[in-house]
Amino acid sequence: MDNYYFHMDNLSVGYNRKALIHDICIGIKKGEIVTLIGPNGSGKSTILKSITRQLQIIGGKVYFDNQNLLSFTFRDLSTRMAVVLTERMKPELMTCHDIVATGRYPYTGRLGILTREDEEKVEEAMKAVHAEALGSRDFNNISDGQRQRVLLARAICQEPDIIILDEPTSFLDIKHKLDLLSILRDMAKKKQITVIMSLHEIDLAQKIADKIICVKGDTISHFGKPEEIFEENMIRELYEINNGFFDPLFGSIELPKPEGEAKTFVICGNGTGIPVFRQLQKVHTPFIAGVLYTNDVDYRLARLLADQVITEKPFMEISGETFQKALKAMESCDRVICTSVPVGSCNKRLGELIEAAKKSRKVQFV
């Protein structure tokens, strides 16, 4: 436990004294970004509400900086921990500036009067999330995405040692998703602020997190580094995916491949096939792709979307056997789509395949 800044020791969480998830044993180091992923309703929010003392802990203990979480007074905890949850606040007659300023209340006296230094911290926090222009606006009359940025500014204003967020990117467009995650990364790495959050976008979780917590059923199914967690079968099992694919290399979600007999052959490589594959999928056209090296970027998508992929080992000349296999498959098709794939010494037989396609008069160049 001494090596961890935040430690869940056989933690059980739930409602009405009934544990929904039990035996949570997870240690988090100072300055780490830890992300919870898992299906809707799996209990991610329940865990976050429990470790922020918004729900009663059913069993086990939580240690924060080697101190039992329950030993903190709420005032002391509010100077160490900032929380941004999904519940929508509806404060009356409060501007965005007023909302952010509440982050300074743990540091003020009983009257809650902000000093000049407090006001400067409020302005700095709003600037950090690009919300300066929202200061005078009614908090109830801004968009969900703008509210999320204001609430993050409030959390920053608290100057916490740890920040806990529940689906902070849910209402943000792509620009502000990236802005928010960049802010959190800088907070963690430059200021050593520990970040624990849940995310629906597993591609973002894969890119920003130091550790991943997989929540499913009544236990934590997996916990580890992103490269350990984001494996194709593990993500398929976690989310029970049976209607598509997850590619861990690119962090992309793919729809199912088109069904039926393939009558379209795609000659491609070096990334030239990807837009063709996606277009064929959109119009529900099964296809064969080749000849692709297994380290080619086109292969990563073709293996998921193509009815058949004719492959060659990386950096090898295309063998006669592979060429004949591709030629036979191409001849069985009614249409050949040829991309602007570069042809060199190793894949020179691809040039022969293109010439054969031209003679067949069923080739289409894209």
mmCIF file of C-alpha atoms in Angstrom:
data_model
loop_
_atom_site.group_PDB
_atom_site.id
_atom_site.type_symbol
_atom_site.label_atom_id
_atom_site.label_comp_id
_atom_site.label_asym_id
_atom_site.label_seq_id
_atom_site.Cartn_x
_atom_site.Cartn_y
_atom_site.Cartn_z
ATOM 1 C CA MET A 1 0.000 0.000 0.000
ATOM 2 C CA ASP A 2 2.933 2.348 0.726
ATOM 3 C CA ASN A 3 3.765 2.475 -2.978
ATOM 4 C CA TYR A 4 0.290 3.685 -3.898
ATOM 5 C CA TYR A 5 -1.194 7.146 -3.549
ATOM 6 C CA PHE A 6 -4.763 5.890 -3.835
ATOM 7 C CA HIS A 7 -5.583 2.318 -2.903
ATOM 8 C CA MET A 8 -8.840 0.325 -2.971
ATOM 9 C CA ASP A 9 -8.452 -2.602 -0.576
ATOM 10 C CA ASN A 10 -11.105 -5.336 -1.056
ATOM 11 C CA LEU A 11 -13.614 -2.583 -1.747
ATOM 12 C CA SER A 12 -17.290 -3.485 -2.167
ATOM 13 C CA VAL A 13 -19.717 -0.938 -3.603
ATOM 14 C CA GLY A 14 -23.449 -0.844 -4.181
ATOM 15 C CA TYR A 15 -26.729 0.504 -2.869
ATOM 16 C CA ASN A 16 -28.853 -0.043 0.239
ATOM 17 C CA ARG A 17 -26.081 -2.079 1.897
ATOM 18 C CA LYS A 18 -26.130 -4.558 -0.983
ATOM 19 C CA ALA A 19 -22.830 -5.037 -2.821
ATOM 20 C CA LEU A 20 -23.057 -4.909 -6.607
ATOM 21 C CA ILE A 21 -19.293 -5.071 -7.197
ATOM 22 C CA HIS A 22 -16.937 -6.621 -4.670
ATOM 23 C CA ASP A 23 -13.271 -7.455 -4.030
ATOM 24 C CA ILE A 24 -11.899 -4.370 -5.800
ATOM 25 C CA CYS A 25 -8.151 -4.332 -5.118
ATOM 26 C CA ILE A 26 -6.492 -1.571 -7.127
ATOM 27 C CA GLY A 27 -3.489 0.636 -6.393
ATOM 28 C CA ILE A 28 -2.939 3.952 -8.163
ATOM 29 C CA LYS A 29 0.272 5.981 -8.092
ATOM 30 C CA LYS A 30 0.494 9.751 -7.769
ATOM 31 C CA GLY A 31 0.161 11.496 -11.130
ATOM 32 C CA GLU A 32 -1.333 8.476 -12.920
ATOM 33 C CA ILE A 33 -4.372 8.684 -15.172
ATOM 34 C CA VAL A 34 -6.643 5.703 -14.541
ATOM 35 C CA THR A 35 -9.717 5.118 -16.691
ATOM 36 C CA LEU A 36 -12.718 2.896 -16.018
ATOM 37 C CA ILE A 37 -14.297 1.278 -19.074
ATOM 38 C CA GLY A 38 -17.119 -1.220 -19.462
ATOM 39 C CA PRO A 39 -20.711 -1.598 -20.670
ATOM 40 C CA ASN A 40 -23.495 0.767 -19.650
ATOM 41 C CA GLY A 41 -24.849 -0.134 -16.242
ATOM 42 C CA SER A 42 -21.757 -2.102 -15.257
ATOM 43 C CA GLY A 43 -21.138 0.002 -12.156
ATOM 44 C CA LYS A 44 -18.466 2.516 -13.187
ATOM 45 C CA SER A 45 -20.393 5.434 -11.709
ATOM 46 C CA THR A 46 -21.136 3.439 -8.554
ATOM 47 C CA ILE A 47 -17.419 2.943 -7.973
ATOM 48 C CA LEU A 48 -16.693 6.646 -8.533
ATOM 49 C CA LYS A 49 -19.501 7.753 -6.219
ATOM 50 C CA SER A 50 -18.248 5.384 -3.531
ATOM 51 C CA ILE A 51 -14.647 6.571 -3.609
ATOM 52 C CA THR A 52 -15.866 10.179 -3.437
ATOM 53 C CA ARG A 53 -18.058 9.333 -0.412
ATOM 54 C CA GLN A 54 -21.288 10.157 -2.208
ATOM 55 C CA LEU A 55 -22.328 6.561 -1.606
ATOM 56 C CA GLN A 56 -21.694 4.568 1.541
ATOM 57 C CA ILE A 57 -18.913 2.017 1.123
ATOM 58 C CA ILE A 58 -20.389 -1.469 1.574
ATOM 59 C CA GLY A 59 -17.149 -3.216 2.527
ATOM 60 C CA GLY A 60 -13.375 -2.925 2.433
ATOM 61 C CA LYS A 61 -11.374 0.272 2.657
ATOM 62 C CA VAL A 62 -10.070 3.096 0.510
ATOM 63 C CA TYR A 63 -6.739 4.716 1.351
ATOM 64 C CA PHE A 64 -5.813 8.170 0.102
ATOM 65 C CA ASP A 65 -2.222 9.257 0.715
ATOM 66 C CA ASN A 66 -1.847 6.435 3.297
ATOM 67 C CA GLN A 67 -4.908 7.652 5.195
ATOM 68 C CA ASN A 68 -8.295 5.953 5.415
ATOM 69 C CA LEU A 69 -10.678 7.904 3.207
ATOM 70 C CA LEU A 70 -13.342 7.848 5.915
ATOM 71 C CA SER A 71 -11.017 9.625 8.356
ATOM 72 C CA PHE A 72 -11.057 12.831 6.290
ATOM 73 C CA THR A 73 -13.535 15.536 7.210
ATOM 74 C CA PHE A 74 -15.568 16.650 4.201
ATOM 75 C CA ARG A 75 -13.865 20.052 4.355
ATOM 76 C CA ASP A 76 -10.391 18.496 4.334
ATOM 77 C CA LEU A 77 -11.381 16.122 1.550
ATOM 78 C CA SER A 78 -12.708 19.011 -0.555
ATOM 79 C CA THR A 79 -9.247 20.627 -0.527
ATOM 80 C CA ARG A 80 -7.613 17.384 -1.693
ATOM 81 C CA MET A 81 -10.194 15.852 -4.058
ATOM 82 C CA ALA A 82 -12.216 17.450 -6.882
ATOM 83 C CA VAL A 83 -15.216 15.670 -8.374
ATOM 84 C CA VAL A 84 -17.011 16.132 -11.707
ATOM 85 C CA LEU A 85 -19.979 13.752 -12.006
ATOM 86 C CA THR A 86 -22.696 13.415 -14.643
ATOM 87 C CA GLU A 87 -25.628 14.714 -12.591
ATOM 88 C CA ARG A 88 -26.835 17.997 -14.030
ATOM 89 C CA MET A 89 -26.655 20.934 -11.669
ATOM 90 C CA LYS A 90 -29.490 23.471 -11.807
ATOM 91 C CA PRO A 91 -28.352 26.344 -9.623
ATOM 92 C CA GLU A 92 -30.593 29.400 -9.468
ATOM 93 C CA LEU A 93 -29.277 32.772 -10.644
ATOM 94 C CA MET A 94 -25.617 31.729 -10.850
ATOM 95 C CA THR A 95 -23.253 32.730 -13.606
ATOM 96 C CA CYS A 96 -20.529 30.431 -14.896
ATOM 97 C CA HIS A 97 -18.021 32.553 -12.983
ATOM 98 C CA ASP A 98 -20.034 31.973 -9.794
ATOM 99 C CA ILE A 99 -19.990 28.193 -10.378
ATOM 100 C CA VAL A 100 -16.234 28.106 -10.904
ATOM 101 C CA ALA A 101 -15.726 30.301 -7.831
ATOM 102 C CA THR A 102 -17.394 27.680 -5.610
ATOM 103 C CA GLY A 103 -14.223 25.659 -6.138
ATOM 104 C CA ARG A 104 -12.481 28.144 -3.848
ATOM 105 C CA TYR A 105 -15.015 27.872 -1.003
ATOM 106 C CA PRO A 106 -13.054 25.203 0.929
ATOM 107 C CA TYR A 107 -10.292 27.802 1.305
ATOM 108 C CA THR A 108 -12.441 30.779 2.361
ATOM 109 C CA GLY A 109 -13.837 31.747 5.755
ATOM 110 C CA ARG A 110 -17.386 31.194 6.907
ATOM 111 C CA LEU A 111 -18.712 34.075 4.799
ATOM 112 C CA GLY A 112 -17.273 32.581 1.627
ATOM 113 C CA ILE A 113 -15.658 35.851 0.561
ATOM 114 C CA LEU A 114 -13.063 35.404 -2.173
ATOM 115 C CA THR A 115 -9.759 37.237 -1.984
ATOM 116 C CA ARG A 116 -8.021 38.756 -4.980
ATOM 117 C CA GLU A 117 -5.846 35.648 -5.133
ATOM 118 C CA ASP A 118 -8.961 33.457 -5.211
ATOM 119 C CA GLU A 119 -10.416 35.518 -8.056
ATOM 120 C CA GLU A 120 -7.170 35.151 -9.993
ATOM 121 C CA LYS A 121 -7.343 31.374 -9.586
ATOM 122 C CA VAL A 122 -10.929 31.420 -10.860
ATOM 123 C CA GLU A 123 -9.862 33.328 -13.960
ATOM 124 C CA GLU A 124 -6.882 31.024 -14.518
ATOM 125 C CA ALA A 125 -9.102 27.943 -14.267
ATOM 126 C CA MET A 126 -11.618 29.328 -16.774
ATOM 127 C CA LYS A 127 -8.805 30.222 -19.135
ATOM 128 C CA ALA A 128 -7.382 26.705 -18.850
ATOM 129 C CA VAL A 129 -10.623 25.213 -20.234
ATOM 130 C CA HIS A 130 -11.179 28.022 -22.782
ATOM 131 C CA ALA A 131 -14.290 29.255 -20.974
ATOM 132 C CA GLU A 132 -13.329 32.906 -20.386
ATOM 133 C CA ALA A 133 -16.174 34.135 -22.597
ATOM 134 C CA LEU A 134 -18.739 32.230 -20.500
ATOM 135 C CA GLY A 135 -18.009 34.010 -17.223
ATOM 136 C CA SER A 136 -21.042 36.335 -17.158
ATOM 137 C CA ARG A 137 -23.523 33.879 -18.685
ATOM 138 C CA ASP A 138 -26.233 32.073 -16.732
ATOM 139 C CA PHE A 139 -25.012 28.526 -16.059
ATOM 140 C CA ASN A 140 -28.495 27.149 -16.867
ATOM 141 C CA ASN A 141 -28.504 28.757 -20.309
ATOM 142 C CA ILE A 142 -25.369 27.260 -21.816
ATOM 143 C CA SER A 143 -24.883 23.997 -23.729
ATOM 144 C CA ASP A 144 -24.069 20.673 -22.107
ATOM 145 C CA GLY A 145 -20.551 20.807 -23.516
ATOM 146 C CA GLN A 146 -20.002 24.301 -22.127
ATOM 147 C CA ARG A 147 -21.295 23.176 -18.727
ATOM 148 C CA GLN A 148 -18.792 20.346 -18.711
ATOM 149 C CA ARG A 149 -15.957 22.782 -19.303
ATOM 150 C CA VAL A 150 -17.193 25.087 -16.545
ATOM 151 C CA LEU A 151 -17.430 22.191 -14.080
ATOM 152 C CA LEU A 152 -13.902 21.129 -14.990
ATOM 153 C CA ALA A 153 -12.759 24.697 -14.357
ATOM 154 C CA ARG A 154 -14.381 24.515 -10.921
ATOM 155 C CA ALA A 155 -12.471 21.298 -10.215
ATOM 156 C CA ILE A 156 -9.180 22.870 -11.352
ATOM 157 C CA CYS A 157 -9.929 25.866 -9.140
ATOM 158 C CA GLN A 158 -9.938 23.609 -6.086
ATOM 159 C CA GLU A 159 -6.254 22.867 -6.666
ATOM 160 C CA PRO A 160 -6.817 19.189 -5.824
ATOM 161 C CA ASP A 161 -4.338 16.348 -5.414
ATOM 162 C CA ILE A 162 -6.777 14.006 -7.136
ATOM 163 C CA ILE A 163 -9.602 14.654 -9.590
ATOM 164 C CA ILE A 164 -12.409 12.197 -10.265
ATOM 165 C CA LEU A 165 -14.612 12.519 -13.341
ATOM 166 C CA ASP A 166 -17.580 10.523 -14.604
ATOM 167 C CA GLU A 167 -17.803 10.496 -18.417
ATOM 168 C CA PRO A 168 -16.329 14.006 -18.789
ATOM 169 C CA THR A 169 -16.283 13.873 -22.607
ATOM 170 C CA SER A 170 -19.898 12.765 -23.121
ATOM 171 C CA PHE A 171 -21.310 16.107 -24.273
ATOM 172 C CA LEU A 172 -18.238 17.509 -25.988
ATOM 173 C CA ASP A 173 -17.434 17.829 -29.680
ATOM 174 C CA ILE A 174 -14.154 16.366 -30.884
ATOM 175 C CA LYS A 175 -12.176 19.613 -30.463
ATOM 176 C CA HIS A 176 -13.259 20.047 -26.858
ATOM 177 C CA LYS A 177 -12.793 16.348 -26.101
ATOM 178 C CA LEU A 178 -9.159 16.735 -27.136
ATOM 179 C CA ASP A 179 -8.834 20.008 -25.232
ATOM 180 C CA LEU A 180 -10.209 18.464 -22.044
ATOM 181 C CA LEU A 181 -8.036 15.362 -22.234
ATOM 182 C CA SER A 182 -4.965 17.492 -22.958
ATOM 183 C CA ILE A 183 -5.730 19.562 -19.859
ATOM 184 C CA LEU A 184 -6.092 16.417 -17.739
ATOM 185 C CA ARG A 185 -2.852 14.972 -19.124
ATOM 186 C CA ASP A 186 -0.988 18.189 -18.318
ATOM 187 C CA MET A 187 -2.477 18.244 -14.812
ATOM 188 C CA ALA A 188 -1.344 14.683 -14.225
ATOM 189 C CA LYS A 189 2.127 14.866 -15.727
ATOM 190 C CA LYS A 190 3.158 18.439 -14.916
ATOM 191 C CA LYS A 191 1.432 18.907 -11.561
ATOM 192 C CA GLN A 192 1.348 15.251 -10.445
ATOM 193 C CA ILE A 193 -2.442 15.360 -9.981
ATOM 194 C CA THR A 194 -3.939 11.875 -9.964
ATOM 195 C CA VAL A 195 -6.875 11.465 -12.376
ATOM 196 C CA ILE A 196 -9.535 8.748 -12.100
ATOM 197 C CA MET A 197 -12.336 8.851 -14.663
ATOM 198 C CA SER A 198 -14.805 6.783 -16.612
ATOM 199 C CA LEU A 199 -14.976 7.020 -20.405
ATOM 200 C CA HIS A 200 -17.304 5.584 -23.022
ATOM 201 C CA GLU A 201 -14.878 6.321 -25.850
ATOM 202 C CA ILE A 202 -12.460 3.429 -25.496
ATOM 203 C CA ASP A 203 -10.223 4.812 -28.247
ATOM 204 C CA LEU A 204 -9.623 7.885 -26.084
ATOM 205 C CA ALA A 205 -9.129 5.751 -22.985
ATOM 206 C CA GLN A 206 -6.509 3.738 -24.844
ATOM 207 C CA LYS A 207 -4.600 6.893 -25.763
ATOM 208 C CA ILE A 208 -4.659 8.848 -22.486
ATOM 209 C CA ALA A 209 -4.708 6.326 -19.636
ATOM 210 C CA ASP A 210 -1.730 4.942 -17.751
ATOM 211 C CA LYS A 211 -3.927 2.162 -16.357
ATOM 212 C CA ILE A 212 -7.320 0.748 -17.358
ATOM 213 C CA ILE A 213 -9.978 -0.714 -15.055
ATOM 214 C CA CYS A 214 -12.448 -3.026 -16.825
ATOM 215 C CA VAL A 215 -15.792 -3.183 -15.028
ATOM 216 C CA LYS A 216 -18.133 -6.054 -15.818
ATOM 217 C CA GLY A 217 -20.446 -8.197 -13.717
ATOM 218 C CA ASP A 218 -19.858 -8.175 -9.987
ATOM 219 C CA THR A 219 -16.059 -7.838 -10.148
ATOM 220 C CA ILE A 220 -13.260 -5.975 -11.896
ATOM 221 C CA SER A 221 -12.581 -8.247 -14.866
ATOM 222 C CA HIS A 222 -9.170 -6.798 -15.752
ATOM 223 C CA PHE A 223 -6.776 -4.089 -14.573
ATOM 224 C CA GLY A 224 -3.560 -3.106 -16.278
ATOM 225 C CA LYS A 225 -1.747 -0.978 -18.825
ATOM 226 C CA PRO A 226 -3.580 -0.096 -22.067
ATOM 227 C CA GLU A 227 -1.313 -2.371 -24.111
ATOM 228 C CA GLU A 228 -2.365 -5.272 -21.866
ATOM 229 C CA ILE A 229 -6.087 -4.448 -21.926
ATOM 230 C CA PHE A 230 -6.737 -3.335 -25.494
ATOM 231 C CA GLU A 231 -6.502 -6.719 -27.094
ATOM 232 C CA GLU A 232 -9.123 -7.661 -29.661
ATOM 233 C CA ASN A 233 -10.669 -10.619 -27.850
ATOM 234 C CA MET A 234 -10.564 -8.948 -24.432
ATOM 235 C CA ILE A 235 -12.540 -5.923 -25.643
ATOM 236 C CA ARG A 236 -14.942 -8.200 -27.527
ATOM 237 C CA GLU A 237 -15.583 -10.141 -24.325
ATOM 238 C CA LEU A 238 -15.866 -7.045 -22.121
ATOM 239 C CA TYR A 239 -18.531 -5.425 -24.300
ATOM 240 C CA GLU A 240 -19.962 -8.685 -25.695
ATOM 241 C CA ILE A 241 -19.394 -7.439 -29.248
ATOM 242 C CA ASN A 242 -21.055 -9.672 -31.837
ATOM 243 C CA ASN A 243 -21.974 -7.061 -34.436
ATOM 244 C CA GLY A 244 -18.608 -5.692 -35.454
ATOM 245 C CA PHE A 245 -14.938 -5.486 -34.561
ATOM 246 C CA PHE A 246 -12.463 -3.538 -32.460
ATOM 247 C CA ASP A 247 -8.983 -2.983 -33.889
ATOM 248 C CA PRO A 248 -6.545 -2.422 -30.981
ATOM 249 C CA LEU A 249 -3.741 -1.153 -33.222
ATOM 250 C CA PHE A 250 -5.719 1.856 -34.440
ATOM 251 C CA GLY A 251 -8.255 1.968 -31.614
ATOM 252 C CA SER A 252 -11.057 1.867 -34.177
ATOM 253 C CA ILE A 253 -14.511 0.315 -34.111
ATOM 254 C CA GLU A 254 -15.593 -1.408 -37.315
ATOM 255 C CA LEU A 255 -19.037 -2.492 -38.490
ATOM 256 C CA PRO A 256 -19.529 -6.101 -39.675
ATOM 257 C CA LYS A 257 -18.181 -7.202 -43.041
ATOM 258 C CA PRO A 258 -20.665 -7.378 -45.969
ATOM 259 C CA GLU A 259 -22.275 -10.793 -46.351
ATOM 260 C CA GLY A 260 -22.565 -12.836 -49.532
ATOM 261 C CA GLU A 261 -20.338 -14.151 -52.322
ATOM 262 C CA ALA A 262 -17.537 -11.769 -53.245
ATOM 263 C CA LYS A 263 -17.577 -10.699 -56.899
ATOM 264 C CA THR A 264 -15.345 -7.642 -56.499
ATOM 265 C CA PHE A 265 -11.550 -7.837 -56.322
ATOM 266 C CA VAL A 266 -9.511 -4.939 -54.919
ATOM 267 C CA ILE A 267 -5.856 -4.495 -55.866
ATOM 268 C CA CYS A 268 -4.356 -2.184 -53.289
ATOM 269 C CA GLY A 269 -1.670 -1.561 -50.692
ATOM 270 C CA ASN A 270 0.152 1.129 -48.742
ATOM 271 C CA GLY A 271 -3.125 2.566 -47.373
ATOM 272 C CA THR A 272 -4.744 3.048 -50.795
ATOM 273 C CA GLY A 273 -7.369 0.390 -50.161
ATOM 274 C CA ILE A 274 -8.878 1.733 -46.922
ATOM 275 C CA PRO A 275 -11.319 4.252 -48.501
ATOM 276 C CA VAL A 276 -12.334 1.600 -51.061
ATOM 277 C CA PHE A 277 -12.998 -0.997 -48.350
ATOM 278 C CA ARG A 278 -15.162 1.438 -46.403
ATOM 279 C CA GLN A 279 -17.147 2.448 -49.477
ATOM 280 C CA LEU A 280 -17.786 -1.186 -50.428
ATOM 281 C CA GLN A 281 -18.921 -1.898 -46.890
ATOM 282 C CA LYS A 282 -21.352 1.044 -46.991
ATOM 283 C CA VAL A 283 -23.049 -0.349 -50.109
ATOM 284 C CA HIS A 284 -22.986 -3.919 -48.713
ATOM 285 C CA THR A 285 -20.642 -5.266 -51.393
ATOM 286 C CA PRO A 286 -18.511 -8.296 -50.412
ATOM 287 C CA PHE A 287 -14.967 -8.166 -51.786
ATOM 288 C CA ILE A 288 -11.593 -9.892 -51.997
ATOM 289 C CA ALA A 289 -8.401 -7.918 -51.350
ATOM 290 C CA GLY A 290 -4.853 -8.684 -52.444
ATOM 291 C CA VAL A 291 -2.036 -9.114 -52.647
ATOM 292 C CA LEU A 292 -1.388 -7.529 -49.247
ATOM 293 C CA TYR A 293 1.647 -7.806 -47.015
ATOM 294 C CA THR A 294 0.597 -8.677 -43.478
ATOM 295 C CA ASN A 295 2.342 -5.558 -42.134
ATOM 296 C CA ASP A 296 0.512 -3.294 -44.577
ATOM 297 C CA VAL A 297 -1.945 -0.779 -43.122
ATOM 298 C CA ASP A 298 -4.538 -1.975 -45.670
ATOM 299 C CA TYR A 299 -4.278 -5.482 -44.261
ATOM 300 C CA ARG A 300 -5.380 -4.301 -40.787
ATOM 301 C CA LEU A 301 -8.770 -3.294 -42.173
ATOM 302 C CA ALA A 302 -9.069 -5.871 -44.933
ATOM 303 C CA ARG A 303 -8.796 -8.748 -42.442
ATOM 304 C CA LEU A 304 -11.953 -7.403 -40.759
ATOM 305 C CA LEU A 305 -14.021 -6.327 -43.762
ATOM 306 C CA ALA A 306 -12.969 -8.496 -46.718
ATOM 307 C CA ASP A 307 -14.510 -11.863 -47.544
ATOM 308 C CA GLN A 308 -10.983 -13.058 -48.349
ATOM 309 C CA VAL A 309 -7.518 -11.512 -48.113
ATOM 310 C CA ILE A 310 -4.664 -12.875 -50.203
ATOM 311 C CA THR A 311 -1.451 -12.148 -48.328
ATOM 312 C CA GLU A 312 2.310 -12.331 -48.525
ATOM 313 C CA LYS A 313 4.927 -12.199 -45.773
ATOM 314 C CA PRO A 314 6.433 -8.753 -45.115
ATOM 315 C CA PHE A 315 9.399 -7.612 -47.226
ATOM 316 C CA MET A 316 9.276 -10.728 -49.424
ATOM 317 C CA GLU A 317 8.778 -10.909 -53.170
ATOM 318 C CA ILE A 318 5.289 -12.057 -54.059
ATOM 319 C CA SER A 319 5.657 -15.781 -54.680
ATOM 320 C CA GLY A 320 4.383 -17.560 -57.754
ATOM 321 C CA GLU A 321 1.916 -19.490 -55.603
ATOM 322 C CA THR A 322 0.495 -16.317 -54.061
ATOM 323 C CA PHE A 323 0.305 -14.638 -57.475
ATOM 324 C CA GLN A 324 -1.621 -17.557 -58.984
ATOM 325 C CA LYS A 325 -3.995 -17.578 -56.010
ATOM 326 C CA ALA A 326 -4.692 -13.869 -56.513
ATOM 327 C CA LEU A 327 -5.061 -14.275 -60.284
ATOM 328 C CA LYS A 328 -7.556 -17.097 -59.865
ATOM 329 C CA ALA A 329 -9.597 -15.122 -57.330
ATOM 330 C CA MET A 330 -9.574 -12.049 -59.571
ATOM 331 C CA GLU A 331 -10.741 -14.049 -62.590
ATOM 332 C CA SER A 332 -13.701 -15.332 -60.583
ATOM 333 C CA CYS A 333 -14.885 -11.764 -59.932
ATOM 334 C CA ASP A 334 -17.081 -9.563 -62.125
ATOM 335 C CA ARG A 335 -15.296 -6.350 -61.195
ATOM 336 C CA VAL A 336 -11.720 -5.353 -60.333
ATOM 337 C CA ILE A 337 -10.966 -2.126 -58.493
ATOM 338 C CA CYS A 338 -7.367 -1.005 -58.827
ATOM 339 C CA THR A 339 -6.003 1.707 -56.555
ATOM 340 C CA SER A 340 -2.896 3.817 -57.030
ATOM 341 C CA VAL A 341 -0.770 1.338 -55.093
ATOM 342 C CA PRO A 342 2.956 1.880 -55.720
ATOM 343 C CA VAL A 343 4.736 -1.058 -57.388
ATOM 344 C CA GLY A 344 8.389 -1.796 -56.642
ATOM 345 C CA SER A 345 10.869 -4.640 -56.731
ATOM 346 C CA CYS A 346 9.295 -6.693 -53.949
ATOM 347 C CA ASN A 347 5.700 -6.414 -55.166
ATOM 348 C CA LYS A 348 6.458 -6.329 -58.911
ATOM 349 C CA ARG A 349 4.016 -9.186 -59.455
ATOM 350 C CA LEU A 350 1.315 -6.777 -58.334
ATOM 351 C CA GLY A 351 2.095 -4.918 -61.558
ATOM 352 C CA GLU A 352 1.506 -8.162 -63.454
ATOM 353 C CA LEU A 353 -1.819 -8.549 -61.661
ATOM 354 C CA ILE A 354 -2.800 -5.040 -62.716
ATOM 355 C CA GLU A 355 -1.881 -5.778 -66.338
ATOM 356 C CA ALA A 356 -3.968 -8.943 -66.242
ATOM 357 C CA ALA A 357 -6.876 -6.895 -64.871
ATOM 358 C CA LYS A 358 -6.542 -4.409 -67.728
ATOM 359 C CA LYS A 359 -6.744 -7.200 -70.310
ATOM 360 C CA SER A 360 -9.906 -8.525 -68.686
ATOM 361 C CA ARG A 361 -11.611 -5.168 -69.386
ATOM 362 C CA LYS A 362 -13.408 -5.295 -66.039
ATOM 363 C CA VAL A 363 -11.009 -3.052 -64.183
ATOM 364 C CA GLN A 364 -11.895 0.253 -62.580
ATOM 365 C CA PHE A 365 -9.101 2.626 -61.495
ATOM 366 C CA VAL A 366 -9.605 4.807 -58.427
#
